[in-house]
Amino acid sequence: LADLTDRVAVVTGGARGIGAAYVRALHDAGARVVVADLLEDAGSALAAELGERARFVALDVTDEDRWQEVVADTVEAWGGVDVLVNNAGIANAGPIEHYPRAKWDAVIAVNLTGTYLGCRAVVPAMKAGGGGSIINISSVEGMRGSTHLHGYVASKFGVRGLTKSLAVELGEAGIRVNSVHPGFIDTEMTAKIDPSGLPIPLRRGGRAEDLTGTVLYLAGESSAYVTGAEIVVDGGMIN
Ligand code: NAD
C-alpha cells in the first residue's frame, strides 16, 4: 500500500488498540516507528518485538516539554520526523447534569490539546526535512452529535477543525495534515459497546486493521495531493 522505507513515523497511543495496529502497519511498510505512549510495558514489548526499526518512548501527550524531548530524541536517533499519527485518546460520558468539569477537562486535554501539542512539536522538524504528513485521529463523533459524549464529541470536532487550519497554513511547507474518522472499532475503549445494535451497513463492527490502509495511504506518496481531507472509516454507519 505504501513504501515508507527510511521514513520516520511517530504514533501516539501506539502501545495498544488501533495505535498498535498503525505501528505494525507503518513498520511493515518499511518505516522506523516511535511508539509513544503512557503504557511503558505494552509499548516496550511491542517495540522489542518489532526490532531495531522501532523504539518506545514514554509520552503523556498533554506534556508540552516532553513532546519537545521526544521530537529532539527522534531527530537525533533517526534524523527527522516524516509522519506523525496523533492517535492517543480517551473517552468519557454522562448526561450533561452529571458530566463534571473534570471529565470535560480530561478529554479535551488528551484528545484536543494533546493533538495540538504534537502538531506544534513536529512542525519544525518536518519543515527542516522538507515536508511531512500529519494524520490526526478524530472519530465519527467529530462529525455529528452523540448523547452523553459531550467532551469527546467536542474534542473530536476540535481535532477536525485544527486539521483544516493546519492544512491551510502548512501546505506551502510541504506538510500535509488530514483527519481520519473511525466508526465503531473493537478495542478496550469500546469494550462495553455491543456493535450488533449499531446501524452499520457493512453489518459488523470494525477491527483495528480496518484503519491501517487509510493511515498508510495518508502517510505515503499516493496521497501527495491530499491535505485537509477527512476520511471516514465506519462501515457506512454515518451515511
Ligand atoms: P485504546 O484505549 O485501546 O488506546 C488508546 C491508547 O492511547 C492507549 O495505549 C493509551 O495508553 C494511550 N493514551 C491515552 N492517554 C494518553 C496520553 N495522555 N498520552 C499518551 N498516550 C495516551 O483506544 P483505541 O480504541 O485504540 O483508540 C485510539 C484512537 O482512536 C483514539 O483517539 C480514539 O478516540 C479513536 N477512535 C476510536 C474508536 C473506537 O471505536 N475504538 C472510534 C473512533 C475513534
PDB file of C-alpha atoms and ligand atoms in Angstrom:
ATOM      1  CA  LEU A   1       0.000   0.000   0.000  1.00  0.00           C
ATOM      2  CA  ALA A   2       2.874   2.385   0.695  1.00  0.00           C
ATOM      3  CA  ASP A   3       6.648   2.233   0.573  1.00  0.00           C
ATOM      4  CA  LEU A   4       7.832   4.051   3.691  1.00  0.00           C
ATOM      5  CA  THR A   5      11.427   2.839   3.599  1.00  0.00           C
ATOM      6  CA  ASP A   6      13.678   5.266   5.518  1.00  0.00           C
ATOM      7  CA  ARG A   7      10.688   7.308   6.719  1.00  0.00           C
ATOM      8  CA  VAL A   8      10.357   8.066  10.415  1.00  0.00           C
ATOM      9  CA  ALA A   9       6.903   7.858  11.976  1.00  0.00           C
ATOM     10  CA  VAL A  10       5.706   8.753  15.478  1.00  0.00           C
ATOM     11  CA  VAL A  11       2.474   7.123  16.688  1.00  0.00           C
ATOM     12  CA  THR A  12       0.933   8.408  19.918  1.00  0.00           C
ATOM     13  CA  GLY A  13      -1.106   5.912  21.884  1.00  0.00           C
ATOM     14  CA  GLY A  14       0.818   3.310  19.906  1.00  0.00           C
ATOM     15  CA  ALA A  15       1.127   0.718  22.669  1.00  0.00           C
ATOM     16  CA  ARG A  16      -2.262  -0.925  22.230  1.00  0.00           C
ATOM     17  CA  GLY A  17      -5.547  -0.853  20.362  1.00  0.00           C
ATOM     18  CA  ILE A  18      -5.769   0.841  16.979  1.00  0.00           C
ATOM     19  CA  GLY A  19      -2.491   2.687  17.608  1.00  0.00           C
ATOM     20  CA  ALA A  20      -0.585  -0.595  17.872  1.00  0.00           C
ATOM     21  CA  ALA A  21      -2.074  -1.629  14.510  1.00  0.00           C
ATOM     22  CA  TYR A  22      -0.803   1.636  12.979  1.00  0.00           C
ATOM     23  CA  VAL A  23       2.648   0.935  14.440  1.00  0.00           C
ATOM     24  CA  ARG A  24       2.738  -2.568  12.927  1.00  0.00           C
ATOM     25  CA  ALA A  25       1.469  -1.407   9.532  1.00  0.00           C
ATOM     26  CA  LEU A  26       3.924   1.510   9.266  1.00  0.00           C
ATOM     27  CA  HIS A  27       6.744  -0.800  10.341  1.00  0.00           C
ATOM     28  CA  ASP A  28       5.718  -3.454   7.797  1.00  0.00           C
ATOM     29  CA  ALA A  29       5.784  -0.705   5.126  1.00  0.00           C
ATOM     30  CA  GLY A  30       9.434  -0.065   5.934  1.00  0.00           C
ATOM     31  CA  ALA A  31       9.258   2.904   8.312  1.00  0.00           C
ATOM     32  CA  ARG A  32      11.154   3.422  11.514  1.00  0.00           C
ATOM     33  CA  VAL A  33       8.467   3.849  14.145  1.00  0.00           C
ATOM     34  CA  VAL A  34       8.374   5.579  17.520  1.00  0.00           C
ATOM     35  CA  VAL A  35       5.775   4.034  19.831  1.00  0.00           C
ATOM     36  CA  ALA A  36       4.815   6.930  22.107  1.00  0.00           C
ATOM     37  CA  ASP A  37       2.511   6.113  24.990  1.00  0.00           C
ATOM     38  CA  LEU A  38       1.874   6.219  28.723  1.00  0.00           C
ATOM     39  CA  LEU A  39       1.909   2.400  28.831  1.00  0.00           C
ATOM     40  CA  GLU A  40       5.567   1.514  29.294  1.00  0.00           C
ATOM     41  CA  ASP A  41       5.224  -2.272  29.497  1.00  0.00           C
ATOM     42  CA  ALA A  42       2.993  -2.721  26.454  1.00  0.00           C
ATOM     43  CA  GLY A  43       4.849  -0.106  24.415  1.00  0.00           C
ATOM     44  CA  SER A  44       8.304  -1.505  25.214  1.00  0.00           C
ATOM     45  CA  ALA A  45       7.151  -5.043  24.441  1.00  0.00           C
ATOM     46  CA  LEU A  46       5.768  -4.004  21.051  1.00  0.00           C
ATOM     47  CA  ALA A  47       8.934  -2.097  20.135  1.00  0.00           C
ATOM     48  CA  ALA A  48      11.131  -5.016  21.252  1.00  0.00           C
ATOM     49  CA  GLU A  49       9.063  -7.443  19.171  1.00  0.00           C
ATOM     50  CA  LEU A  50       9.456  -5.287  16.057  1.00  0.00           C
ATOM     51  CA  GLY A  51      13.214  -4.859  16.471  1.00  0.00           C
ATOM     52  CA  GLU A  52      15.667  -2.124  15.593  1.00  0.00           C
ATOM     53  CA  ARG A  53      13.303  -0.065  13.423  1.00  0.00           C
ATOM     54  CA  ALA A  54      11.033   0.516  16.418  1.00  0.00           C
ATOM     55  CA  ARG A  55      11.537   2.312  19.712  1.00  0.00           C
ATOM     56  CA  PHE A  56       9.293   3.054  22.647  1.00  0.00           C
ATOM     57  CA  VAL A  57       9.225   6.468  24.279  1.00  0.00           C
ATOM     58  CA  ALA A  58       7.229   7.325  27.380  1.00  0.00           C
ATOM     59  CA  LEU A  59       4.985  10.254  26.499  1.00  0.00           C
ATOM     60  CA  ASP A  60       1.969  11.908  28.040  1.00  0.00           C
ATOM     61  CA  VAL A  61       0.630  13.849  25.068  1.00  0.00           C
ATOM     62  CA  THR A  62      -0.530  16.648  27.380  1.00  0.00           C
ATOM     63  CA  ASP A  63       3.090  17.304  28.480  1.00  0.00           C
ATOM     64  CA  GLU A  64       4.467  20.085  26.260  1.00  0.00           C
ATOM     65  CA  ASP A  65       8.065  19.792  27.490  1.00  0.00           C
ATOM     66  CA  ARG A  66       8.123  16.032  26.992  1.00  0.00           C
ATOM     67  CA  TRP A  67       6.936  16.488  23.406  1.00  0.00           C
ATOM     68  CA  GLN A  68      10.000  18.637  22.708  1.00  0.00           C
ATOM     69  CA  GLU A  69      12.275  15.935  24.154  1.00  0.00           C
ATOM     70  CA  VAL A  70      10.607  13.153  22.167  1.00  0.00           C
ATOM     71  CA  VAL A  71      10.976  15.037  18.883  1.00  0.00           C
ATOM     72  CA  ALA A  72      14.589  16.040  19.659  1.00  0.00           C
ATOM     73  CA  ASP A  73      15.492  12.442  20.583  1.00  0.00           C
ATOM     74  CA  THR A  74      13.852  11.114  17.426  1.00  0.00           C
ATOM     75  CA  VAL A  75      15.683  13.596  15.220  1.00  0.00           C
ATOM     76  CA  GLU A  76      18.955  12.713  16.935  1.00  0.00           C
ATOM     77  CA  ALA A  77      18.408   8.952  16.617  1.00  0.00           C
ATOM     78  CA  TRP A  78      16.846   8.758  13.178  1.00  0.00           C
ATOM     79  CA  GLY A  79      17.450  12.121  11.501  1.00  0.00           C
ATOM     80  CA  GLY A  80      13.943  13.602  11.333  1.00  0.00           C
ATOM     81  CA  VAL A  81      10.203  13.087  11.623  1.00  0.00           C
ATOM     82  CA  ASP A  82       8.244  12.402   8.414  1.00  0.00           C
ATOM     83  CA  VAL A  83       4.930  11.147   9.758  1.00  0.00           C
ATOM     84  CA  LEU A  84       3.028  11.914  12.954  1.00  0.00           C
ATOM     85  CA  VAL A  85      -0.102   9.951  13.841  1.00  0.00           C
ATOM     86  CA  ASN A  86      -1.921  11.747  16.654  1.00  0.00           C
ATOM     87  CA  ASN A  87      -3.883   8.727  17.865  1.00  0.00           C
ATOM     88  CA  ALA A  88      -3.756   8.860  21.692  1.00  0.00           C
ATOM     89  CA  GLY A  89      -7.239   9.368  23.038  1.00  0.00           C
ATOM     90  CA  ILE A  90      -9.602   8.773  25.914  1.00  0.00           C
ATOM     91  CA  ALA A  91     -13.376   8.734  26.145  1.00  0.00           C
ATOM     92  CA  ASN A  92     -15.870   9.502  28.892  1.00  0.00           C
ATOM     93  CA  ALA A  93     -19.594  10.038  29.005  1.00  0.00           C
ATOM     94  CA  GLY A  94     -22.560  11.153  31.072  1.00  0.00           C
ATOM     95  CA  PRO A  95     -25.760  13.193  30.854  1.00  0.00           C
ATOM     96  CA  ILE A  96     -24.846  16.876  30.953  1.00  0.00           C
ATOM     97  CA  GLU A  97     -26.124  17.362  34.540  1.00  0.00           C
ATOM     98  CA  HIS A  98     -23.750  14.586  35.611  1.00  0.00           C
ATOM     99  CA  TYR A  99     -20.850  15.472  33.369  1.00  0.00           C
ATOM    100  CA  PRO A 100     -18.479  17.309  35.713  1.00  0.00           C
ATOM    101  CA  ARG A 101     -15.813  19.707  34.601  1.00  0.00           C
ATOM    102  CA  ALA A 102     -13.069  17.199  35.484  1.00  0.00           C
ATOM    103  CA  LYS A 103     -14.354  14.838  32.771  1.00  0.00           C
ATOM    104  CA  TRP A 104     -14.569  17.666  30.253  1.00  0.00           C
ATOM    105  CA  ASP A 105     -11.064  18.902  31.069  1.00  0.00           C
ATOM    106  CA  ALA A 106      -9.556  15.414  30.879  1.00  0.00           C
ATOM    107  CA  VAL A 107     -10.916  14.516  27.454  1.00  0.00           C
ATOM    108  CA  ILE A 108     -10.177  17.932  25.941  1.00  0.00           C
ATOM    109  CA  ALA A 109      -6.627  17.805  27.355  1.00  0.00           C
ATOM    110  CA  VAL A 110      -5.709  14.434  25.849  1.00  0.00           C
ATOM    111  CA  ASN A 111      -7.690  14.370  22.609  1.00  0.00           C
ATOM    112  CA  LEU A 112      -7.530  18.007  21.518  1.00  0.00           C
ATOM    113  CA  THR A 113      -4.692  19.721  23.389  1.00  0.00           C
ATOM    114  CA  GLY A 114      -2.521  16.608  23.001  1.00  0.00           C
ATOM    115  CA  THR A 115      -3.066  16.704  19.230  1.00  0.00           C
ATOM    116  CA  TYR A 116      -2.275  20.425  19.093  1.00  0.00           C
ATOM    117  CA  LEU A 117       0.921  19.917  21.124  1.00  0.00           C
ATOM    118  CA  GLY A 118       2.008  17.047  18.873  1.00  0.00           C
ATOM    119  CA  CYS A 119       1.477  19.071  15.704  1.00  0.00           C
ATOM    120  CA  ARG A 120       3.312  22.030  17.190  1.00  0.00           C
ATOM    121  CA  ALA A 121       6.245  19.894  18.309  1.00  0.00           C
ATOM    122  CA  VAL A 122       6.876  18.177  14.957  1.00  0.00           C
ATOM    123  CA  VAL A 123       6.399  21.094  12.553  1.00  0.00           C
ATOM    124  CA  PRO A 124       9.959  22.491  12.903  1.00  0.00           C
ATOM    125  CA  ALA A 125      11.458  19.038  12.264  1.00  0.00           C
ATOM    126  CA  MET A 126       9.142  18.438   9.294  1.00  0.00           C
ATOM    127  CA  LYS A 127       9.999  21.847   7.836  1.00  0.00           C
ATOM    128  CA  ALA A 128      13.695  21.086   8.260  1.00  0.00           C
ATOM    129  CA  GLY A 129      13.162  17.796   6.435  1.00  0.00           C
ATOM    130  CA  GLY A 130      11.281  19.424   3.556  1.00  0.00           C
ATOM    131  CA  GLY A 131       7.768  18.260   4.488  1.00  0.00           C
ATOM    132  CA  GLY A 132       5.756  15.554   6.153  1.00  0.00           C
ATOM    133  CA  SER A 133       2.365  14.034   6.832  1.00  0.00           C
ATOM    134  CA  ILE A 134       0.352  14.635   9.990  1.00  0.00           C
ATOM    135  CA  ILE A 135      -2.555  12.245  10.492  1.00  0.00           C
ATOM    136  CA  ASN A 136      -4.990  13.286  13.198  1.00  0.00           C
ATOM    137  CA  ILE A 137      -7.320  10.602  14.505  1.00  0.00           C
ATOM    138  CA  SER A 138     -10.742  12.096  15.072  1.00  0.00           C
ATOM    139  CA  SER A 139     -13.919   9.969  15.046  1.00  0.00           C
ATOM    140  CA  VAL A 140     -17.363   9.805  13.528  1.00  0.00           C
ATOM    141  CA  GLU A 141     -18.151  11.615  16.793  1.00  0.00           C
ATOM    142  CA  GLY A 142     -16.236  14.547  15.311  1.00  0.00           C
ATOM    143  CA  MET A 143     -18.903  14.807  12.598  1.00  0.00           C
ATOM    144  CA  ARG A 144     -22.218  14.526  14.450  1.00  0.00           C
ATOM    145  CA  GLY A 145     -23.767  14.938  17.884  1.00  0.00           C
ATOM    146  CA  SER A 146     -23.997  11.986  20.259  1.00  0.00           C
ATOM    147  CA  THR A 147     -25.877  11.858  23.522  1.00  0.00           C
ATOM    148  CA  HIS A 148     -23.728  11.818  26.699  1.00  0.00           C
ATOM    149  CA  LEU A 149     -20.416  12.135  24.805  1.00  0.00           C
ATOM    150  CA  HIS A 150     -20.138  15.910  25.232  1.00  0.00           C
ATOM    151  CA  GLY A 151     -16.410  16.343  25.839  1.00  0.00           C
ATOM    152  CA  TYR A 152     -15.469  13.545  23.443  1.00  0.00           C
ATOM    153  CA  VAL A 153     -17.576  14.981  20.618  1.00  0.00           C
ATOM    154  CA  ALA A 154     -16.234  18.499  21.253  1.00  0.00           C
ATOM    155  CA  SER A 155     -12.647  17.233  21.302  1.00  0.00           C
ATOM    156  CA  LYS A 156     -13.048  15.280  18.058  1.00  0.00           C
ATOM    157  CA  PHE A 157     -14.761  18.207  16.272  1.00  0.00           C
ATOM    158  CA  GLY A 158     -11.830  20.265  17.529  1.00  0.00           C
ATOM    159  CA  VAL A 159      -9.309  17.830  16.060  1.00  0.00           C
ATOM    160  CA  ARG A 160     -11.134  18.066  12.732  1.00  0.00           C
ATOM    161  CA  GLY A 161     -11.032  21.877  12.818  1.00  0.00           C
ATOM    162  CA  LEU A 162      -7.387  22.023  13.862  1.00  0.00           C
ATOM    163  CA  THR A 163      -6.582  19.704  10.965  1.00  0.00           C
ATOM    164  CA  LYS A 164      -8.219  22.088   8.487  1.00  0.00           C
ATOM    165  CA  SER A 165      -6.447  25.214   9.744  1.00  0.00           C
ATOM    166  CA  LEU A 166      -3.052  23.487   9.803  1.00  0.00           C
ATOM    167  CA  ALA A 167      -3.588  22.101   6.297  1.00  0.00           C
ATOM    168  CA  VAL A 168      -4.094  25.644   5.018  1.00  0.00           C
ATOM    169  CA  GLU A 169      -1.108  27.046   6.895  1.00  0.00           C
ATOM    170  CA  LEU A 170       1.401  24.265   6.306  1.00  0.00           C
ATOM    171  CA  GLY A 171       0.744  23.422   2.662  1.00  0.00           C
ATOM    172  CA  GLU A 172       3.482  25.712   1.409  1.00  0.00           C
ATOM    173  CA  ALA A 173       5.944  23.911   3.701  1.00  0.00           C
ATOM    174  CA  GLY A 174       5.037  20.585   2.098  1.00  0.00           C
ATOM    175  CA  ILE A 175       3.354  19.366   5.270  1.00  0.00           C
ATOM    176  CA  ARG A 176       0.020  17.635   4.675  1.00  0.00           C
ATOM    177  CA  VAL A 177      -2.499  17.411   7.502  1.00  0.00           C
ATOM    178  CA  ASN A 178      -5.529  15.121   7.314  1.00  0.00           C
ATOM    179  CA  SER A 179      -8.043  13.626   9.718  1.00  0.00           C
ATOM    180  CA  VAL A 180      -9.335  10.069   9.993  1.00  0.00           C
ATOM    181  CA  HIS A 181     -12.800   9.365  11.405  1.00  0.00           C
ATOM    182  CA  PRO A 182     -13.246   5.781  12.610  1.00  0.00           C
ATOM    183  CA  GLY A 183     -16.669   4.419  13.448  1.00  0.00           C
ATOM    184  CA  PHE A 184     -17.084   1.577  15.953  1.00  0.00           C
ATOM    185  CA  ILE A 185     -13.784  -0.288  16.306  1.00  0.00           C
ATOM    186  CA  ASP A 186     -13.411  -3.201  18.697  1.00  0.00           C
ATOM    187  CA  THR A 187     -10.808  -2.147  21.310  1.00  0.00           C
ATOM    188  CA  GLU A 188     -10.597  -1.696  25.072  1.00  0.00           C
ATOM    189  CA  MET A 189     -12.121   1.776  24.626  1.00  0.00           C
ATOM    190  CA  THR A 190     -15.320   0.258  23.224  1.00  0.00           C
ATOM    191  CA  ALA A 191     -15.343  -2.985  25.236  1.00  0.00           C
ATOM    192  CA  LYS A 192     -18.736  -2.198  26.812  1.00  0.00           C
ATOM    193  CA  ILE A 193     -20.491  -1.490  23.500  1.00  0.00           C
ATOM    194  CA  ASP A 194     -22.256  -4.236  21.518  1.00  0.00           C
ATOM    195  CA  PRO A 195     -21.881  -3.378  17.812  1.00  0.00           C
ATOM    196  CA  SER A 196     -24.737  -5.682  16.767  1.00  0.00           C
ATOM    197  CA  GLY A 197     -27.212  -2.948  17.732  1.00  0.00           C
ATOM    198  CA  LEU A 198     -25.492  -0.258  15.663  1.00  0.00           C
ATOM    199  CA  PRO A 199     -26.783   0.734  12.197  1.00  0.00           C
ATOM    200  CA  ILE A 200     -23.703  -0.407  10.257  1.00  0.00           C
ATOM    201  CA  PRO A 201     -24.413  -1.134   6.556  1.00  0.00           C
ATOM    202  CA  LEU A 202     -21.430  -3.489   6.316  1.00  0.00           C
ATOM    203  CA  ARG A 203     -23.034  -5.477   9.167  1.00  0.00           C
ATOM    204  CA  ARG A 204     -20.086  -5.798  11.518  1.00  0.00           C
ATOM    205  CA  GLY A 205     -18.057  -3.794  13.965  1.00  0.00           C
ATOM    206  CA  GLY A 206     -14.658  -2.602  12.793  1.00  0.00           C
ATOM    207  CA  ARG A 207     -11.294  -4.054  13.726  1.00  0.00           C
ATOM    208  CA  ALA A 208      -8.089  -2.079  14.287  1.00  0.00           C
ATOM    209  CA  GLU A 209      -6.752  -3.465  10.996  1.00  0.00           C
ATOM    210  CA  ASP A 210      -9.656  -1.827   9.137  1.00  0.00           C
ATOM    211  CA  LEU A 211      -7.943   1.538   9.753  1.00  0.00           C
ATOM    212  CA  THR A 212      -4.409   0.727   8.712  1.00  0.00           C
ATOM    213  CA  GLY A 213      -4.896   1.073   4.937  1.00  0.00           C
ATOM    214  CA  THR A 214      -6.140   4.633   5.378  1.00  0.00           C
ATOM    215  CA  VAL A 215      -3.201   5.608   7.568  1.00  0.00           C
ATOM    216  CA  LEU A 216      -0.685   4.029   5.172  1.00  0.00           C
ATOM    217  CA  TYR A 217      -2.322   5.895   2.288  1.00  0.00           C
ATOM    218  CA  LEU A 218      -2.122   9.225   4.132  1.00  0.00           C
ATOM    219  CA  ALA A 219       1.469   8.551   5.240  1.00  0.00           C
ATOM    220  CA  GLY A 220       2.760   7.696   1.768  1.00  0.00           C
ATOM    221  CA  GLU A 221       3.211   9.227  -1.664  1.00  0.00           C
ATOM    222  CA  SER A 222      -0.152   8.021  -3.018  1.00  0.00           C
ATOM    223  CA  SER A 223      -1.777  10.877  -1.085  1.00  0.00           C
ATOM    224  CA  ALA A 224       0.773  13.503  -2.195  1.00  0.00           C
ATOM    225  CA  TYR A 225      -2.022  15.886  -3.310  1.00  0.00           C
ATOM    226  CA  VAL A 226      -4.336  15.237  -0.332  1.00  0.00           C
ATOM    227  CA  THR A 227      -4.440  17.699   2.562  1.00  0.00           C
ATOM    228  CA  GLY A 228      -7.213  18.993   4.796  1.00  0.00           C
ATOM    229  CA  ALA A 229      -9.228  15.884   3.932  1.00  0.00           C
ATOM    230  CA  GLU A 230     -11.384  13.912   6.343  1.00  0.00           C
ATOM    231  CA  ILE A 231     -11.616  10.190   5.703  1.00  0.00           C
ATOM    232  CA  VAL A 232     -14.460   8.265   7.330  1.00  0.00           C
ATOM    233  CA  VAL A 233     -13.825   4.564   8.045  1.00  0.00           C
ATOM    234  CA  ASP A 234     -17.025   3.336   9.664  1.00  0.00           C
ATOM    235  CA  GLY A 235     -18.622   0.566   7.600  1.00  0.00           C
ATOM    236  CA  GLY A 236     -21.081   3.164   6.306  1.00  0.00           C
ATOM    237  CA  MET A 237     -22.532   3.951   9.738  1.00  0.00           C
ATOM    238  CA  ILE A 238     -22.991   7.728   9.476  1.00  0.00           C
ATOM    239  CA  ASN A 239     -24.224   7.864   5.879  1.00  0.00           C
TER     240      ASN A 239
HETATM  241  P1  NAD B   1      -7.405   2.438  23.434  1.00  0.00           P
HETATM  242  O1  NAD B   1      -7.950   2.927  24.726  1.00  0.00           O
HETATM  243  O2  NAD B   1      -7.372   0.977  23.170  1.00  0.00           O
HETATM  244  O3  NAD B   1      -5.935   3.012  23.184  1.00  0.00           O
HETATM  245  C1  NAD B   1      -5.625   4.350  23.450  1.00  0.00           C
HETATM  246  C2  NAD B   1      -4.136   4.467  23.654  1.00  0.00           C
HETATM  247  O4  NAD B   1      -3.838   5.847  23.942  1.00  0.00           O
HETATM  248  C3  NAD B   1      -3.637   3.639  24.846  1.00  0.00           C
HETATM  249  O5  NAD B   1      -2.456   2.959  24.505  1.00  0.00           O
HETATM  250  C4  NAD B   1      -3.393   4.701  25.914  1.00  0.00           C
HETATM  251  O6  NAD B   1      -2.382   4.359  26.848  1.00  0.00           O
HETATM  252  C5  NAD B   1      -2.975   5.898  25.063  1.00  0.00           C
HETATM  253  N1  NAD B   1      -3.136   7.158  25.783  1.00  0.00           N
HETATM  254  C6  NAD B   1      -4.211   7.580  26.481  1.00  0.00           C
HETATM  255  N2  NAD B   1      -3.960   8.772  27.053  1.00  0.00           N
HETATM  256  C7  NAD B   1      -2.684   9.104  26.702  1.00  0.00           C
HETATM  257  C8  NAD B   1      -1.846  10.220  26.984  1.00  0.00           C
HETATM  258  N3  NAD B   1      -2.261  11.227  27.778  1.00  0.00           N
HETATM  259  N4  NAD B   1      -0.609  10.232  26.457  1.00  0.00           N
HETATM  260  C9  NAD B   1      -0.174   9.204  25.684  1.00  0.00           C
HETATM  261  N5  NAD B   1      -0.917   8.123  25.391  1.00  0.00           N
HETATM  262  C10 NAD B   1      -2.157   8.079  25.899  1.00  0.00           C
HETATM  263  O7  NAD B   1      -8.269   3.216  22.329  1.00  0.00           O
HETATM  264  P2  NAD B   1      -8.460   2.950  20.761  1.00  0.00           P
HETATM  265  O8  NAD B   1      -9.840   2.431  20.563  1.00  0.00           O
HETATM  266  O9  NAD B   1      -7.304   2.215  20.193  1.00  0.00           O
HETATM  267  O10 NAD B   1      -8.477   4.465  20.228  1.00  0.00           O
HETATM  268  C11 NAD B   1      -7.380   5.062  19.549  1.00  0.00           C
HETATM  269  C12 NAD B   1      -7.862   6.382  18.958  1.00  0.00           C
HETATM  270  O11 NAD B   1      -8.928   6.140  18.032  1.00  0.00           O
HETATM  271  C13 NAD B   1      -8.419   7.371  19.985  1.00  0.00           C
HETATM  272  O12 NAD B   1      -8.071   8.694  19.636  1.00  0.00           O
HETATM  273  C14 NAD B   1      -9.920   7.180  19.851  1.00  0.00           C
HETATM  274  O13 NAD B   1     -10.637   8.327  20.279  1.00  0.00           O
HETATM  275  C15 NAD B   1     -10.029   6.957  18.361  1.00  0.00           C
HETATM  276  N6  NAD B   1     -11.253   6.278  17.974  1.00  0.00           N
HETATM  277  C16 NAD B   1     -11.550   5.042  18.446  1.00  0.00           C
HETATM  278  C17 NAD B   1     -12.742   4.432  18.066  1.00  0.00           C
HETATM  279  C18 NAD B   1     -13.146   3.079  18.541  1.00  0.00           C
HETATM  280  O14 NAD B   1     -14.283   2.665  18.240  1.00  0.00           O
HETATM  281  N7  NAD B   1     -12.310   2.336  19.251  1.00  0.00           N
HETATM  282  C19 NAD B   1     -13.625   5.115  17.211  1.00  0.00           C
HETATM  283  C20 NAD B   1     -13.276   6.374  16.749  1.00  0.00           C
HETATM  284  C21 NAD B   1     -12.082   6.948  17.140  1.00  0.00           C
END
